[in-house]
């Protein structure tokens, strides 16, 4: 499949889509590795800080030097103040063979117009790979302008039609082998709440929690709830508490807000508190040892490593260096990505509770979804699609009428439905 997509990238920009758990991130990282192994220049961009970290790249705003600009008009006006930096950016864009934008669903129409303006005005001759699922989290519009008829999604912009990407959908679920559960997730993704969906969700909400609740990870909509649960459960564990503070090394002078924002979006905490016997989740992929979302239990703790028992095997976990990168171009016209700051911490989190936001990309075997505070369209789908099986999935709801609540939270924007219906030329793998 990777080879097919790479071949198509020779002649087309590509929109790579598909539901949660179908392998979009895996394929994207495989394509990046393939291009770089052939000495081709790849620029990996995330629409959010989290997606930038997950893809090993930088954010759209920092790369394209958008600053405070919220529209194309503002960008053109503000560019007059950044002429030297824009010259450097132009050289990078001219040299790039592939630019990847991850989590494209969170890119607004206005932002996408700004991106394409940059690419056109700076003579981009490579290919674009747009990765994401518009059925998942939508763009955040702070001004509320989209409520008054403004375009919201990237696909609504004139620039989307201009670049005319080839549409590819990944359809084979990698996260679970349960065909019925996959079908239910597919319906919820599309905002369908039929009898089958209601029956399954009612069952998940009504079934009794297991006796040992510490074996399950609770998913919450807010960070405060998740952190409170973790602190409470850790305090109840009868063992010595260890505290590990991340080391942060800056290679050059960095804007404080930028550094703080990057650290906030990392999948780990700056201060990690654990005990022997603590259940933990791994927060990165380390092929052959663990994957993002795998669960284990702390067996022993040393100064430079933590031994975790996972599936009856002991795994040695050392600190992992998360890098804040900056993209530049050298005198030979080659694109370089170098770390300007390093954040070193053990790549684990307490597994009692986690936010939906920080769980993106995770595959979790034993999951309790608290759905009391679902506040964004499609967030319910994002939450339950972290589960790898229906047997290990529970729904925690504290309201009075779960049926009506389901009908309210299982919905999608009709513009998204209409967009996917127009993709008659969709290539499916």
Short mmCIF file of C-alpha atoms in Angstrom, two decimals, residues 7 10 48 94 120 169 220 231 277 338 387 419:
data_model
loop_
_atom_site.label_atom_id
_atom_site.label_comp_id
_atom_site.label_asym_id
_atom_site.label_seq_id
_atom_site.Cartn_x
_atom_site.Cartn_y
_atom_site.Cartn_z
CA UNK A 7 3.70 6.12 -6.88
CA UNK A 10 4.59 11.40 -8.35
CA UNK A 48 -1.82 21.22 16.35
CA UNK A 94 11.36 25.55 -3.26
CA UNK A 120 2.12 29.26 -4.70
CA UNK A 169 -9.34 6.21 2.07
CA UNK A 220 -12.22 12.17 30.44
CA UNK A 231 -3.43 11.79 42.06
CA UNK A 277 2.60 -1.30 41.41
CA UNK A 338 17.47 20.32 13.91
CA UNK A 387 -10.72 0.83 22.47
CA UNK A 419 -18.12 16.49 1.21
#
